[in-house]
XYZ file of C-alpha atoms in Angstrom:
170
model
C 2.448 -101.721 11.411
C -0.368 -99.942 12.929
C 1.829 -98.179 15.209
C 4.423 -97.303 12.379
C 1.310 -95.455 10.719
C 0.451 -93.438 14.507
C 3.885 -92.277 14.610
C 3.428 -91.023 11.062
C -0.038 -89.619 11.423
C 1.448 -87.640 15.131
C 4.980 -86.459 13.315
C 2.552 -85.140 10.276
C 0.293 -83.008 13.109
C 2.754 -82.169 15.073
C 4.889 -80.598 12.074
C 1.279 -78.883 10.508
C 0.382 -77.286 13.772
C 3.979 -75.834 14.485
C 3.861 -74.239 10.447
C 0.395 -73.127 11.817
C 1.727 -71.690 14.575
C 4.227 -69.624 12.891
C 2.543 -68.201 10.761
C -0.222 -67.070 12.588
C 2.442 -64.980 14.351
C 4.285 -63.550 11.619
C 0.491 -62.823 10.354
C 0.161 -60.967 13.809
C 3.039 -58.900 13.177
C 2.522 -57.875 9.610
C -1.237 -58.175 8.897
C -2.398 -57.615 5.596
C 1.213 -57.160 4.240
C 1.738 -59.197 1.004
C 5.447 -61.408 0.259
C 8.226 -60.526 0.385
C 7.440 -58.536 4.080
C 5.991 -61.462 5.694
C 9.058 -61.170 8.219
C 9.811 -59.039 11.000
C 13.101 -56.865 9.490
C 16.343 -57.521 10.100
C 17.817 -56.663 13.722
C 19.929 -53.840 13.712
C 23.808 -54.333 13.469
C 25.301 -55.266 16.342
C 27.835 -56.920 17.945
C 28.707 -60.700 18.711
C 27.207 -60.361 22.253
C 23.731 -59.526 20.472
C 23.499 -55.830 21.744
C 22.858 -53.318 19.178
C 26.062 -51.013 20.128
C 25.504 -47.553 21.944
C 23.746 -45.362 20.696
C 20.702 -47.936 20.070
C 19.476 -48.919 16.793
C 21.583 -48.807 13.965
C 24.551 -49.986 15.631
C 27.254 -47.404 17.859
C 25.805 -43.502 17.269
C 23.005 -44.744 14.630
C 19.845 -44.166 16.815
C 17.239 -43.927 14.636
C 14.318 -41.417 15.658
C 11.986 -44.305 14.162
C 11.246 -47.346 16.499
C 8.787 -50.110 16.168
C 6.123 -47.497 15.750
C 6.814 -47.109 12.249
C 5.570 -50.662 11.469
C 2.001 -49.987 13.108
C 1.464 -47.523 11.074
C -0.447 -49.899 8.446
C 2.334 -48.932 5.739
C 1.567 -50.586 1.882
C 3.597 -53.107 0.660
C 5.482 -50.416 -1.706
C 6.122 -47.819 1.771
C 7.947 -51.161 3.199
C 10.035 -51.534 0.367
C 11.009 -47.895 0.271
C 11.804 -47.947 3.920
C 14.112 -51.307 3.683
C 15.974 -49.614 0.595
C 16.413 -46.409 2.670
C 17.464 -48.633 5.427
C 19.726 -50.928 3.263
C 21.381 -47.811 1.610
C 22.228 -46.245 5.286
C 23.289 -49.463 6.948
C 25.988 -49.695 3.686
C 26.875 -45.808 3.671
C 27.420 -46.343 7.204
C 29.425 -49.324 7.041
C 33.611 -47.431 7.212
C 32.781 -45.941 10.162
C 31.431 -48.599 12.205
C 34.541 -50.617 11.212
C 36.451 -46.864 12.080
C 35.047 -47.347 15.583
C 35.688 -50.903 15.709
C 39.406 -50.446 15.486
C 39.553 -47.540 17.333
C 38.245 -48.852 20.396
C 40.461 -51.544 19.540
C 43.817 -49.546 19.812
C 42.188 -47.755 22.789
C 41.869 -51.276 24.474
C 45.509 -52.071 23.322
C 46.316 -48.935 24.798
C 44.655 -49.514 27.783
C 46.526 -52.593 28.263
C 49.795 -51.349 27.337
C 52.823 -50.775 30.223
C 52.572 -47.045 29.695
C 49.480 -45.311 29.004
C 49.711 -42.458 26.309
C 47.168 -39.697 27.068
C 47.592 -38.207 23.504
C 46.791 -41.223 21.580
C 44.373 -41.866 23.755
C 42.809 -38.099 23.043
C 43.311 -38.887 19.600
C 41.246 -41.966 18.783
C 38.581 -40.688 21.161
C 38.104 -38.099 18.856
C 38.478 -40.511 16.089
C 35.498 -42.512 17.658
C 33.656 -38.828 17.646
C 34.208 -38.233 14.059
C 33.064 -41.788 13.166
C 30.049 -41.456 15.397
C 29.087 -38.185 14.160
C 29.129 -39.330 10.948
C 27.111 -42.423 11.399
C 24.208 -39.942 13.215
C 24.406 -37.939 10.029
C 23.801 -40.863 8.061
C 20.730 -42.384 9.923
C 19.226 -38.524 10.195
C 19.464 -38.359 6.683
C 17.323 -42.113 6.555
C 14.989 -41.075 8.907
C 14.174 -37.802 6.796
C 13.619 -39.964 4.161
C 11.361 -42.047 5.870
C 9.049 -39.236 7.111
C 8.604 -38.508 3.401
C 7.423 -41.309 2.472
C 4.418 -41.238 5.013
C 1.314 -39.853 4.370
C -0.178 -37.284 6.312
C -2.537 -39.334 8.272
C 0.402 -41.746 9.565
C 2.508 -38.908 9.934
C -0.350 -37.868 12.596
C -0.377 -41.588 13.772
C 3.323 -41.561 14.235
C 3.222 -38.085 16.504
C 0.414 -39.730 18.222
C 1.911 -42.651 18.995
C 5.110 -41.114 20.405
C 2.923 -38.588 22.835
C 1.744 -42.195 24.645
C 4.871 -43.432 24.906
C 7.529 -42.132 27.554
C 10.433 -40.927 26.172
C 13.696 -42.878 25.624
C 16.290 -42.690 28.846
């Protein structure tokens, strides 16, 4: 019996120091932020092998000019929501032409593979792939305009400050 109650008491510590543990670091990440942004946001779309698609974040042509440099900028609970909704609204609006460029690379593959390669087709849903990934930039420029509004001056200052320190992307 005594041991029955050890095994309890360790399983019981063991369990309360890993919650402890967690959320001291999602307390790291988001100090001061109140529910529900308790939680790093969600990773970009991407594809199956975990890689966020060219072009970076956002998925294939939705860089973002905003990186992880946005969250240090000690935004309120109501900024966070407005950026997620921004976010949310892009990721959706954006949506047809990722699945555009899914299937055009698709036939290009096919195409690839085929017994006689067709340079025209080929041409054509290349520039399919351009139109899709044009559009998608449009979209996430359009977010990230958004964004900036919602800052205030002084982390619009912190955000140019930040990006001066850091080299720029490749």
């Amino acid at each position: 019996m005594p041991h029955t109650r050890r095994s309890v008491a360790i399983l019981v510590l063991v369990f309360a120091a890993t919650a402890l543990l967690a959320a001291a670091n999602t307390g790291i990440l988001w100090a001061g932020v109140q529910e529900p942004f308790q939680q790093a946001p969600a990773p970009p779309p991407g594809g199956p092998d975990g890689r966020g698609g060219r072009g970076g974040p956002g998925g294939p042509g939705g860089q973002s000019v905003f990186g992880p440099e946005l969250f240090e900028l000690d935004l309120t609970v109501e900024q966070l929501q407005q950026v997620k909704a921004i976010r949310d609204e892009a990721r959706t609006s954006a949506t047809p032409y990722r699945e555009l460029l899914r299937r055009a690379q698709k036939e290009l593959n096919a195409l690839v593979a085929s017994d006689k390669f067709d340079q025209s087709a080929a041409r054509s849903l290349a520039e399919t792939e351009g139109k899709g990934m044009t559009e998608i930039r449009v979209i996430n420029a359009r977010a990230d305009a958004a964004i900036y509004q919602i800052l205030t001056a002084d982390q619009r200052t912190a955000l140019e400050q930040s990006r001066r320190r850091k080299p720029p992307a490749r």
